Short mmCIF file of C-alpha atoms in Angstrom, two decimals:
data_model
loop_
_atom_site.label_atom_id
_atom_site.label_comp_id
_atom_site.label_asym_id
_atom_site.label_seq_id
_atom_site.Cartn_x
_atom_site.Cartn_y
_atom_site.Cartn_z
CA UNK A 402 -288.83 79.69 106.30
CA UNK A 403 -289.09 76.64 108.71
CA UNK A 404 -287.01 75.12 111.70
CA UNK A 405 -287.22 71.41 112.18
CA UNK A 406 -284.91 69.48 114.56
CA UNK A 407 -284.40 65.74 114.82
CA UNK A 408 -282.35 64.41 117.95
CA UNK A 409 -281.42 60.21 117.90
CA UNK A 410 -280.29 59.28 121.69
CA UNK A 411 -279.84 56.37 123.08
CA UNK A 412 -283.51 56.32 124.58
CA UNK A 413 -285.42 57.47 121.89
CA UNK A 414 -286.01 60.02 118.88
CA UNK A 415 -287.19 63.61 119.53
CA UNK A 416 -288.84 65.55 117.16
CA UNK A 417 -289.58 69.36 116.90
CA UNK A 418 -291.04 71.72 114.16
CA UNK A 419 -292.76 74.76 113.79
CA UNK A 420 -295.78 76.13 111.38
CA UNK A 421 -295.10 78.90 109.64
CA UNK A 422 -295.16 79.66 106.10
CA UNK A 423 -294.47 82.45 104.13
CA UNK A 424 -294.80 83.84 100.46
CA UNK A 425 -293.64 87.00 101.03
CA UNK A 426 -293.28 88.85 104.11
CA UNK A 427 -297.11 89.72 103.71
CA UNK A 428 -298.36 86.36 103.42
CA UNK A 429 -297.88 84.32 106.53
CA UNK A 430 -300.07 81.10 107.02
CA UNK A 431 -299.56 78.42 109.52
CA UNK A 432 -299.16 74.55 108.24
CA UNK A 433 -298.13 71.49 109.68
CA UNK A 434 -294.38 70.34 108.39
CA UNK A 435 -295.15 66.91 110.76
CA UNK A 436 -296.14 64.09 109.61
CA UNK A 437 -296.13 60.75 110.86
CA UNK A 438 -297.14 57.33 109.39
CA UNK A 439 -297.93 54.45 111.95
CA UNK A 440 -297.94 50.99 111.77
CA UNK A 441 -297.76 50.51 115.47
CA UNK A 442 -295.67 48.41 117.60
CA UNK A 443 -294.51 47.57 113.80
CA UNK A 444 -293.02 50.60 111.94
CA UNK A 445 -293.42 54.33 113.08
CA UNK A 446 -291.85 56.99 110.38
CA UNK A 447 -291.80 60.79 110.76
CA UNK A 448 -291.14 63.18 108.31
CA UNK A 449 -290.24 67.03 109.04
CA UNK A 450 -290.12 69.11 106.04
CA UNK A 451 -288.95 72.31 104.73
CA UNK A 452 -288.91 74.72 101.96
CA UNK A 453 -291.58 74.95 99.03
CA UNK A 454 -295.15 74.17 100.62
CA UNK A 455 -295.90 73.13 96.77
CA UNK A 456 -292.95 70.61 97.11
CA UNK A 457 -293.57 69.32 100.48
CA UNK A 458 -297.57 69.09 100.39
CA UNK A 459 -297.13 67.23 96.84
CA UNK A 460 -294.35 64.75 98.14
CA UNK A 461 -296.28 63.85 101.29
CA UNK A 462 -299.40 63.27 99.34
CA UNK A 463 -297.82 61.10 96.90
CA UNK A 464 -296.16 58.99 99.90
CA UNK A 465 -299.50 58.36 101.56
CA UNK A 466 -301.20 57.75 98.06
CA UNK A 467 -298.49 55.06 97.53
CA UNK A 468 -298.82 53.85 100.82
CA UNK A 469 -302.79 53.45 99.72
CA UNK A 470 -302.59 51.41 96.76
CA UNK A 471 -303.81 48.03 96.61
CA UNK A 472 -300.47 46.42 94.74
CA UNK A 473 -298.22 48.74 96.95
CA UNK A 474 -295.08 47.15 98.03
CA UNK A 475 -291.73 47.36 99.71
CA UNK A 476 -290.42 49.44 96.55
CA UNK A 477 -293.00 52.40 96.72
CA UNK A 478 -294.72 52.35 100.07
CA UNK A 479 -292.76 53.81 102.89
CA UNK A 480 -294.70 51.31 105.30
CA UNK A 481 -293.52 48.38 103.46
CA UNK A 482 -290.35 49.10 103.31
CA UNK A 483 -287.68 46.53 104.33
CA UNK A 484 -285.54 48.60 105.79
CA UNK A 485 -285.42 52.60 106.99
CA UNK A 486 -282.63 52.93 104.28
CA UNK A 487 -284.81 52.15 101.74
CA UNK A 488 -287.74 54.29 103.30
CA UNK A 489 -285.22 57.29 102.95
CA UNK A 490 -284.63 56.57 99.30
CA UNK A 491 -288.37 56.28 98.49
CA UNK A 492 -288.85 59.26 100.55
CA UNK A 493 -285.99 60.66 98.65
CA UNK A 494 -286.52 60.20 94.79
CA UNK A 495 -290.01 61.01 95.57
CA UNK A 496 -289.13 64.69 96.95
CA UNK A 497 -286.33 65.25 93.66
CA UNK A 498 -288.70 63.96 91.43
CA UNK A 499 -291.47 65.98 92.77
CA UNK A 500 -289.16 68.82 93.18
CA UNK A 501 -288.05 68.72 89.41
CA UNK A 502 -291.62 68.52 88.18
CA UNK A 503 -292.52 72.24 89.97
CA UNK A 504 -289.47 73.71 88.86
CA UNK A 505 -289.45 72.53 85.63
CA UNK A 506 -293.32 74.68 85.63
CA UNK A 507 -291.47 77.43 87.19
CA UNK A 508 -288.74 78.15 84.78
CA UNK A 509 -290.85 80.00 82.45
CA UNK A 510 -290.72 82.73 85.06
CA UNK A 511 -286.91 81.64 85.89
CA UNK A 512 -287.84 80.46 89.26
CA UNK A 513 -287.39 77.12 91.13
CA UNK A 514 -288.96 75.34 94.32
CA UNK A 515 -287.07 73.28 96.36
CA UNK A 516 -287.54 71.32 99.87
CA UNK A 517 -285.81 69.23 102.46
CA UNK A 518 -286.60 66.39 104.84
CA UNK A 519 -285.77 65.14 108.00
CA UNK A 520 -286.91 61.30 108.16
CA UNK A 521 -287.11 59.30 111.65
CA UNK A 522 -288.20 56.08 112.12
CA UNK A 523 -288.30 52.55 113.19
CA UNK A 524 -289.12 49.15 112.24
CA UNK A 525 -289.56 46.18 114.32
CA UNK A 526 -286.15 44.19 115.22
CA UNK A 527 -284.20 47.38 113.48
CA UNK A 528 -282.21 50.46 114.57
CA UNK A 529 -283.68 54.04 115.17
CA UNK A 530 -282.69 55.80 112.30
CA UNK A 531 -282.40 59.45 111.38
CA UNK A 532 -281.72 61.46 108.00
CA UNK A 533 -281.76 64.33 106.54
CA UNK A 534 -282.78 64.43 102.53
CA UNK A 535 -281.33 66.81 100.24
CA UNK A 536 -283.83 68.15 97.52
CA UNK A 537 -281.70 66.66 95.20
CA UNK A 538 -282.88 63.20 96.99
CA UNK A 539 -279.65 62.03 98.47
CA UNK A 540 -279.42 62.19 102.47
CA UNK A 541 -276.72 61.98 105.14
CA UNK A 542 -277.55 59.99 108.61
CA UNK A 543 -276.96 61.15 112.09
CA UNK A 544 -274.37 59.11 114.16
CA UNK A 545 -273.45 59.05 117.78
CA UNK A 546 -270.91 61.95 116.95
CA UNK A 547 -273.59 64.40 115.80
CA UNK A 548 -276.83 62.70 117.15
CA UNK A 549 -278.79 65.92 115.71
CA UNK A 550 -279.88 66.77 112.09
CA UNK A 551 -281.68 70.78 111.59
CA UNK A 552 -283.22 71.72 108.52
CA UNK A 553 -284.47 75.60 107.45
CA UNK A 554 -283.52 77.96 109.62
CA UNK A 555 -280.93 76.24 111.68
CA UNK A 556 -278.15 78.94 112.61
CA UNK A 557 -279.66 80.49 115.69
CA UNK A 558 -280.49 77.39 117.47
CA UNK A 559 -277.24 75.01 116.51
CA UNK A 560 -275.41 76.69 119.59
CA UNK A 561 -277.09 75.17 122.48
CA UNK A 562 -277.50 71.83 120.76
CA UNK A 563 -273.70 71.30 120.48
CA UNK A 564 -273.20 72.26 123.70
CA UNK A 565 -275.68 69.97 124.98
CA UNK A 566 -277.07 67.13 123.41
CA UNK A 567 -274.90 63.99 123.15
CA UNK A 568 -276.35 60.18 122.65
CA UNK A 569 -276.78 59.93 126.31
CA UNK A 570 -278.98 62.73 126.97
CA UNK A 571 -282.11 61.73 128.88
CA UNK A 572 -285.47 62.20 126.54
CA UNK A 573 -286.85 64.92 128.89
CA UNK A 574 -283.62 67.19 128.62
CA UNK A 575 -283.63 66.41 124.91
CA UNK A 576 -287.18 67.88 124.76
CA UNK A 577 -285.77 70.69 126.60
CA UNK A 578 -282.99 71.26 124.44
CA UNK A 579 -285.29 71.18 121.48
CA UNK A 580 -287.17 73.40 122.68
CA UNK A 581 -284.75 76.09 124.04
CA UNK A 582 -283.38 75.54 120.36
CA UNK A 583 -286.07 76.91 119.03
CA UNK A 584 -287.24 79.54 121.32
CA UNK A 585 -283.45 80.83 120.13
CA UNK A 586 -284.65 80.66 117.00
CA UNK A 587 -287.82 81.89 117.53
CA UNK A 588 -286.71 85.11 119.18
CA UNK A 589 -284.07 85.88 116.22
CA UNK A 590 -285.80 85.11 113.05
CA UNK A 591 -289.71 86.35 112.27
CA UNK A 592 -289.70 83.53 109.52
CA UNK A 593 -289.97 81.01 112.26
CA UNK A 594 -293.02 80.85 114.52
CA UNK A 595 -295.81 78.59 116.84
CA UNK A 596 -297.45 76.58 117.44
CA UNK A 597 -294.78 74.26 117.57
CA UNK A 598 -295.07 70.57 116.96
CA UNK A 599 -293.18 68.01 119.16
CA UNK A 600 -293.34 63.99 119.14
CA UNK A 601 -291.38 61.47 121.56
CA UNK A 602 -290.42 58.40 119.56
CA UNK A 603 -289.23 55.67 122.65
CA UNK A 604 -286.53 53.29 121.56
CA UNK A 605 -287.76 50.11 120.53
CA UNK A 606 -291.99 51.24 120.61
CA UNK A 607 -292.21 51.51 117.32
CA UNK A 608 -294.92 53.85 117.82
CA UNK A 609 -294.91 57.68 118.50
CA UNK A 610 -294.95 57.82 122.34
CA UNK A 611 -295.81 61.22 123.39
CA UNK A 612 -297.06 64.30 120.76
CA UNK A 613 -297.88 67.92 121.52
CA UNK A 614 -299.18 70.98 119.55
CA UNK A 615 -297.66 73.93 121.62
CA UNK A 616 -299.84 76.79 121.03
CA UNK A 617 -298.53 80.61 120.89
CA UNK A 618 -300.16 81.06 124.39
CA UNK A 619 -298.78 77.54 126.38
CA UNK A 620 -297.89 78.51 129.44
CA UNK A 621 -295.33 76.26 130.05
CA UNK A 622 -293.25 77.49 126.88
CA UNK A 623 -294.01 80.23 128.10
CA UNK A 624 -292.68 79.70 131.45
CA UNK A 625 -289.79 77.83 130.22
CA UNK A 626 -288.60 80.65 127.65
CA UNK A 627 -288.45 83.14 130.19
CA UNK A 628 -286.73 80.80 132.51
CA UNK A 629 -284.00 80.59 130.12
CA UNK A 630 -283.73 83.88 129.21
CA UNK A 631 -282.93 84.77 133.03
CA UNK A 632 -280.67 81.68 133.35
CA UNK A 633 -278.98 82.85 130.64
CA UNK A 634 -278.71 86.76 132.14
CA UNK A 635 -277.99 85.68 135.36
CA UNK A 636 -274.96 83.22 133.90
CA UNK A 637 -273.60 86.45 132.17
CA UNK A 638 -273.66 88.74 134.74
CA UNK A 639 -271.61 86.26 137.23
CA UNK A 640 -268.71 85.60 134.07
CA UNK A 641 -265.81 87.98 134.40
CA UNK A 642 -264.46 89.54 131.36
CA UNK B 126 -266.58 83.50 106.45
CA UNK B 127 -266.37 85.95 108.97
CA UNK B 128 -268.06 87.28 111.76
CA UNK B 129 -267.52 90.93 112.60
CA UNK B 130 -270.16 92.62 114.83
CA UNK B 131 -270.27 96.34 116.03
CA UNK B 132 -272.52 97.81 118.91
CA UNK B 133 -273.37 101.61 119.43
CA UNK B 134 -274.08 102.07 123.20
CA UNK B 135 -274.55 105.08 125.42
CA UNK B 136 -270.95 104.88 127.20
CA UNK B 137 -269.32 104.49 123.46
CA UNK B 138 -268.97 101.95 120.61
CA UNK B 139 -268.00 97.91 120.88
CA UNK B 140 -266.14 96.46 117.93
CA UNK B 141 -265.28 92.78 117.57
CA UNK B 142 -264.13 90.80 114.27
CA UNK B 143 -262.40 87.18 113.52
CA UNK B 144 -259.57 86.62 111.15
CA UNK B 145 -260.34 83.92 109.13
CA UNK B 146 -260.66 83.82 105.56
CA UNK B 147 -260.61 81.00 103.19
CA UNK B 148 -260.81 80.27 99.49
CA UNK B 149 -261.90 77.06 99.57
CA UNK B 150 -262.14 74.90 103.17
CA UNK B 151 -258.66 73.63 101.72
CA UNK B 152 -256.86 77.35 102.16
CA UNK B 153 -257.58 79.04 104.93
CA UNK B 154 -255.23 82.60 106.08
CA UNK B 155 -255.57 85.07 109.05
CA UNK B 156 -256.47 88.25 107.42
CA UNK B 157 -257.01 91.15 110.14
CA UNK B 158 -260.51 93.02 109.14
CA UNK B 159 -260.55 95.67 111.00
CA UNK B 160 -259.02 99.10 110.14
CA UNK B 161 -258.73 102.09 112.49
CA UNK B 162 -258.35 105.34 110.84
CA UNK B 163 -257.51 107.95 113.47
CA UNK B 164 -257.16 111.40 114.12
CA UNK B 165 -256.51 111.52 117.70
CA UNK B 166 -258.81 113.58 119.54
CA UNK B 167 -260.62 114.72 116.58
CA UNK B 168 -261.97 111.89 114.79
CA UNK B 169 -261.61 108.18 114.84
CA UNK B 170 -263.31 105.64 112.39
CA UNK B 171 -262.92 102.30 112.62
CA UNK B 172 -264.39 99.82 109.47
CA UNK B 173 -264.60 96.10 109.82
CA UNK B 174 -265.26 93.77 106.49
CA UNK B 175 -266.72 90.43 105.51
CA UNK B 176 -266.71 89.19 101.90
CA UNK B 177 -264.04 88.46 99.10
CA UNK B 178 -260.67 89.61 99.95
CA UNK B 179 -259.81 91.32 97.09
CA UNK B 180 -262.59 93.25 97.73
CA UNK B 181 -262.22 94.43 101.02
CA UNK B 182 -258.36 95.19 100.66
CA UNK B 183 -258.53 96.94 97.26
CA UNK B 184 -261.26 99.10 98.86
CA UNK B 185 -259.22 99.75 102.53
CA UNK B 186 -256.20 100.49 99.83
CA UNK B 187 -257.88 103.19 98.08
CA UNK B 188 -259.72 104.51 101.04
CA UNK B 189 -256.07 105.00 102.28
CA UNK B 190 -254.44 106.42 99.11
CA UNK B 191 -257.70 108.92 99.19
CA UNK B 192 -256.43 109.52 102.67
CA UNK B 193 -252.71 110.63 101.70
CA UNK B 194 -253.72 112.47 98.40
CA UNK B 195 -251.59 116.09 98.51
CA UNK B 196 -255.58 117.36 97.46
CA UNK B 197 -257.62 115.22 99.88
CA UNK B 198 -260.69 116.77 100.45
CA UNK B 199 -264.05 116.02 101.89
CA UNK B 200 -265.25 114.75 98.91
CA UNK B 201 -262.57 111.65 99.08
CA UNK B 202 -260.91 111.83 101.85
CA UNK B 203 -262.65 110.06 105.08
CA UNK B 204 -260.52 111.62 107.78
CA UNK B 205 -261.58 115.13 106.06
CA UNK B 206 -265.56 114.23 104.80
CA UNK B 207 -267.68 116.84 106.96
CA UNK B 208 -269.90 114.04 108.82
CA UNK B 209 -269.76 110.65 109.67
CA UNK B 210 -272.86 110.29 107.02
CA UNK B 211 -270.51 111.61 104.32
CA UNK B 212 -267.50 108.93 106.13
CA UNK B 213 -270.80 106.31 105.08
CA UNK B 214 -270.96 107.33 101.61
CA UNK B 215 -267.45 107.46 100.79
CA UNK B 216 -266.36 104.13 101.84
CA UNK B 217 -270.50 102.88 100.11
CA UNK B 218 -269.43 104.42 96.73
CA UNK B 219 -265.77 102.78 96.57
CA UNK B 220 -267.17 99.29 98.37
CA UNK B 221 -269.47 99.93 95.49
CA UNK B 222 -266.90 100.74 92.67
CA UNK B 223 -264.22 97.80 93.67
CA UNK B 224 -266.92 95.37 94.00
CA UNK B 225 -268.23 96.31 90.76
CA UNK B 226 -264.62 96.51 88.67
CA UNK B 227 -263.55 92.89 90.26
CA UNK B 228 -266.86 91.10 89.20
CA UNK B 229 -266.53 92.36 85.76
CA UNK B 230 -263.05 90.88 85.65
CA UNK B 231 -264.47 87.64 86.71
CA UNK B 232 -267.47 87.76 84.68
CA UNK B 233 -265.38 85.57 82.24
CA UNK B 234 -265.39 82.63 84.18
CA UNK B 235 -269.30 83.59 85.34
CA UNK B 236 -268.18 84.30 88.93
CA UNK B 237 -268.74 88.04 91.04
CA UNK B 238 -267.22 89.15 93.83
CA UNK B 239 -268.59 91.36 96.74
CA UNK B 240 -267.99 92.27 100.43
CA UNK B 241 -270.22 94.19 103.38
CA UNK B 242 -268.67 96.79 106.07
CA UNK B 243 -269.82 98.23 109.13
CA UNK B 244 -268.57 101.31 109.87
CA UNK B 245 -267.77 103.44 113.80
CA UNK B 246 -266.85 106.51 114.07
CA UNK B 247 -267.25 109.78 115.85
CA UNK B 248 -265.81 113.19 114.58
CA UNK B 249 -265.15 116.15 117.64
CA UNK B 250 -268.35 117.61 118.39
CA UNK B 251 -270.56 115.10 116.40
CA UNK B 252 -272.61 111.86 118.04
CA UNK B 253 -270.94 108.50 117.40
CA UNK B 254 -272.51 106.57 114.75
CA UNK B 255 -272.61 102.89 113.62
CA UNK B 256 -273.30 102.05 109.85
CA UNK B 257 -273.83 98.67 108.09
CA UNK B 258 -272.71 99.27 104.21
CA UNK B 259 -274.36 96.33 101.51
CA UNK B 260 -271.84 95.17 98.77
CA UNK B 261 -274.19 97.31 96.49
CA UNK B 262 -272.92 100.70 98.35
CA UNK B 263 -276.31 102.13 100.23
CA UNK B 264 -276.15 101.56 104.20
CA UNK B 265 -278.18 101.11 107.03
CA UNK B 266 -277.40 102.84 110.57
CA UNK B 267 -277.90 101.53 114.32
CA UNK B 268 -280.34 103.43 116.19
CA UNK B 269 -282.02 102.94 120.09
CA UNK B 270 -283.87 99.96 118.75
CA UNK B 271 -281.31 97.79 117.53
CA UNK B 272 -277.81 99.11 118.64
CA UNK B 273 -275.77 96.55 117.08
CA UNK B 274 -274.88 95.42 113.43
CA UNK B 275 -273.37 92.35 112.14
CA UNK B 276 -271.64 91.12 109.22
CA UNK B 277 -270.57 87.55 107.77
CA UNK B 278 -271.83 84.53 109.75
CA UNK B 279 -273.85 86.63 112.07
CA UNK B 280 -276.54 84.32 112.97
CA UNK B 281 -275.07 81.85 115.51
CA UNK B 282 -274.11 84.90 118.04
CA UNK B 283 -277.25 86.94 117.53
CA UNK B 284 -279.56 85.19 120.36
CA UNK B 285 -277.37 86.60 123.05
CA UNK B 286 -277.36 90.17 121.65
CA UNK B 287 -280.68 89.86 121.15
CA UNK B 288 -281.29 89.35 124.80
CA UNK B 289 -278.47 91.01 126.90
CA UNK B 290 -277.54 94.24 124.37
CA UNK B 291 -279.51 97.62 125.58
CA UNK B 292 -278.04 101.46 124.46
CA UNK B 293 -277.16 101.27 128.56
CA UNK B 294 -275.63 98.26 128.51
CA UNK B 295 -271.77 99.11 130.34
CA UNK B 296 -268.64 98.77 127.88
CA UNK B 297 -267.88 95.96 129.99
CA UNK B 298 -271.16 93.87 129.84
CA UNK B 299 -270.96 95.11 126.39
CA UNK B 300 -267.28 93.31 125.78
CA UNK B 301 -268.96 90.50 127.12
CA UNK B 302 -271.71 90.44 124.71
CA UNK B 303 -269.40 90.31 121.95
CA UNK B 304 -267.43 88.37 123.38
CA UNK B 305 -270.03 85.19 123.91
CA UNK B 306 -271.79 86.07 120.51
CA UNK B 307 -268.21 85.24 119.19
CA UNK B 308 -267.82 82.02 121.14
CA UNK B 309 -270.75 80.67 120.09
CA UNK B 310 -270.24 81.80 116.55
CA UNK B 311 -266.70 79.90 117.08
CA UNK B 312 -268.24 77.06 118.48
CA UNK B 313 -271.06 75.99 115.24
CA UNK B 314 -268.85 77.17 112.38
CA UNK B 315 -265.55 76.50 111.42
CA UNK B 316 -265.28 79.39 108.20
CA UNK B 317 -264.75 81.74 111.75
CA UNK B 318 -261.52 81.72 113.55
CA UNK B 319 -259.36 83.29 115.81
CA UNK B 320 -257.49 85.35 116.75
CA UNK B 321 -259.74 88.35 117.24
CA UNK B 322 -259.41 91.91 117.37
CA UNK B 323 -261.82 93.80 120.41
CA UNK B 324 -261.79 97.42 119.79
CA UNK B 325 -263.39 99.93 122.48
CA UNK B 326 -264.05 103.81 121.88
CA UNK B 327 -265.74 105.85 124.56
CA UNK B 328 -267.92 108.69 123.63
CA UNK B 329 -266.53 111.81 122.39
CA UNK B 330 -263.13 110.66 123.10
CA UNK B 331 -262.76 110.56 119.57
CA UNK B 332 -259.91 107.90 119.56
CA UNK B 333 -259.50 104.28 120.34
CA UNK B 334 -259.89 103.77 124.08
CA UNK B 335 -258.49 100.31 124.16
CA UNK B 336 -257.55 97.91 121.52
CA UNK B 337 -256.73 93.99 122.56
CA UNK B 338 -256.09 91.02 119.80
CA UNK B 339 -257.01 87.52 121.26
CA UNK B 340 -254.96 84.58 120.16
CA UNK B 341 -255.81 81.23 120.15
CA UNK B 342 -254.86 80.40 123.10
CA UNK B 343 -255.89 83.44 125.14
CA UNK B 344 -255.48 82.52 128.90
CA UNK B 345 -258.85 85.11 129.64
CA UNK B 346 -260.98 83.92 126.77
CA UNK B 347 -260.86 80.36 127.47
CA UNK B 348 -262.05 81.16 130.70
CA UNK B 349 -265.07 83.25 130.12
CA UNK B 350 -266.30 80.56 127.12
CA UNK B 351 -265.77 77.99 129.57
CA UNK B 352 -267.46 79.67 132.46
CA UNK B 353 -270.50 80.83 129.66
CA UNK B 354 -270.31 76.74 128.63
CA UNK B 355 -271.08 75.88 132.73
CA UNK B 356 -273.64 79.07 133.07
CA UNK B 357 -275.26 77.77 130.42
CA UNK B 358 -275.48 73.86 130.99
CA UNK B 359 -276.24 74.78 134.78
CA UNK B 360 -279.13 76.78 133.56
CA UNK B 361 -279.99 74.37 131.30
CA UNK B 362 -280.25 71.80 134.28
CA UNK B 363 -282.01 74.09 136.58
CA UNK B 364 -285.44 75.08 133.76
CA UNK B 365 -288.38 72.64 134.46
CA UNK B 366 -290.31 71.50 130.92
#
């Protein structure tokens, strides 16, 4: 499984994913599920993904190979795009269609592969925009009432996001939040693990701003994780029953 | 959905479950699933249930009419079975049977039906024991290592057990626990409602020790989940990234 969170705030976009893969329980590898094409101070677009590895390797290759060809245009390449909307229905038909093809191989052995996407980006003179796509290729959109969208293994670390992200929330406590969100997560579920991936998209940059690879040993995860974990110990011992 | 939850500690066993059940997010009921079957002083078993309703009350029925049978024995009977391991099978073979009988009846229509219990007990001069029972009828059992088991929704509330729940932690830290693993459950996912039922049995008392249902508007259990709400933003504020 995966966990990959996209907050939109008033100051920015913060993104957070983690690397691990699994086909079985005894097949663990670790693989990027960031990705971010760059146009910059133009267009900045990144895409989180989760679910079938086949489905999400083939989709993003296909997106930069359309991105890459010489006649490629606002219909097909994500950085040509005239608007985000459009870059999450390109994004979108490309993951369904993509996602059909495997499991129409598959279902000789009465299988299927599926994925999902979270899609965050910018253009020049437009809004920050973030969505989550369905593998079916349809998305929803995060608004100022829930300015977060989680896809894979979301359960464990929804809690502390509702409690504390809203639009207004600086960009460093939105890292934080991420990042507590999926130490949470982390902790709970083995199908989730580092190094973690995290990119700061500033409003109106239209360029990633900050990006970090947190590795398994980072000492200020590290530091920050246990920090928690007392916060949180300390703040239920002091609650009466 | 539900969430029901069940923790086997040194000082005696911690039992919480919601109420809510819905067919639908258009009809929604308060169902209580949790069932105490008692015989004071020498045995008490207590079963909580997640899944389709017709499941979990034709099963609690029978488990009942086994109960008042003129020839109850050990072999049907839970208040009579020799050990709480035989208490496990029982209820595992007619979770088993119902589940089995109702999903044939909806076959028809290509639809099945199934539920999950955990079940407490302690019989006089036995250890108290804590069993998680799958729809299919086999069961898994708490131990040192992990001394709770959850049903239903159980993944918002888990973090917190995970970190706080020990085989020493007090019945009253261990109320807590439940308590807050609840609240957050509440909090991310509407298929779980109140009111709740909080059931306490101390070791070898072999009976309930205290038994509290929480309405909605419980005075006390506002409080805590807004005190755990400020613990855990004030924590939040304190943790450097």
């Amino acid at each position: 499984m995966t966990y990959c969170v996209g907050l939109l705030l008033n100051e920015g976009m913060v993104l957070l994913s983690d690397t691990r893969t699994n086909a079985g329980l005894d097949n663990i590898s670790t693989y990027r599920k960031m990705f971010i094409f760059e146009d910059p101070g133009e267009r900045v677009i990144t895409i989180l993904t989760a679910g079938s590895l086949s489905v999400t390797q083939t989709t993003i290759a296909r997106l930069r190979e359309a991105i890459e060809e010489p006649d490629a245009d606002g219909e097909t390449s994500i950085l040509k795009a005239p608007t985000l909307l459009k870059v999450a229905e390109i994004v979108g038909n490309m993951l369904a269609a993509v996602g059909q093809e495997i499991s129409d191989k598959m279902n000789a052995m009465k299988q299927s592969a599926s994925a999902a996407m979270i899609v965050a980006g910018q253009r020049k003179g437009g809004a920050m925009r973030l969505f989550l796509i369905y593998p079916e290729g349809n998305f929803i959109e995060a608004t100022e009432d829930t300015p977060f969208l989680q896809i894979g293994e979301h359960k464990y670390g929804k809690p502390i996001l509702d409690r504390v992200v809203r639009p207004d929330t600086s960009l460093a406590d939105a890292q934080k939040a991420v990042l507590l969100s999926m130490d949470s997560t982390l902790r709970s579920n083995l199908s989730v693990g580092m190094p973690l991936d995290l990119v700061v998209i500033e409003r109106d940059a239209c360029q990633v701003t900050s990006r970090r690879r947190i590795e398994a040993g980072d000492e200020q995860f590290r530091a920050m994780s246990e920090a928690w974990s007392k916060a949180l110990r300390d703040g239920f011992v002091q609650i009466a029953l």
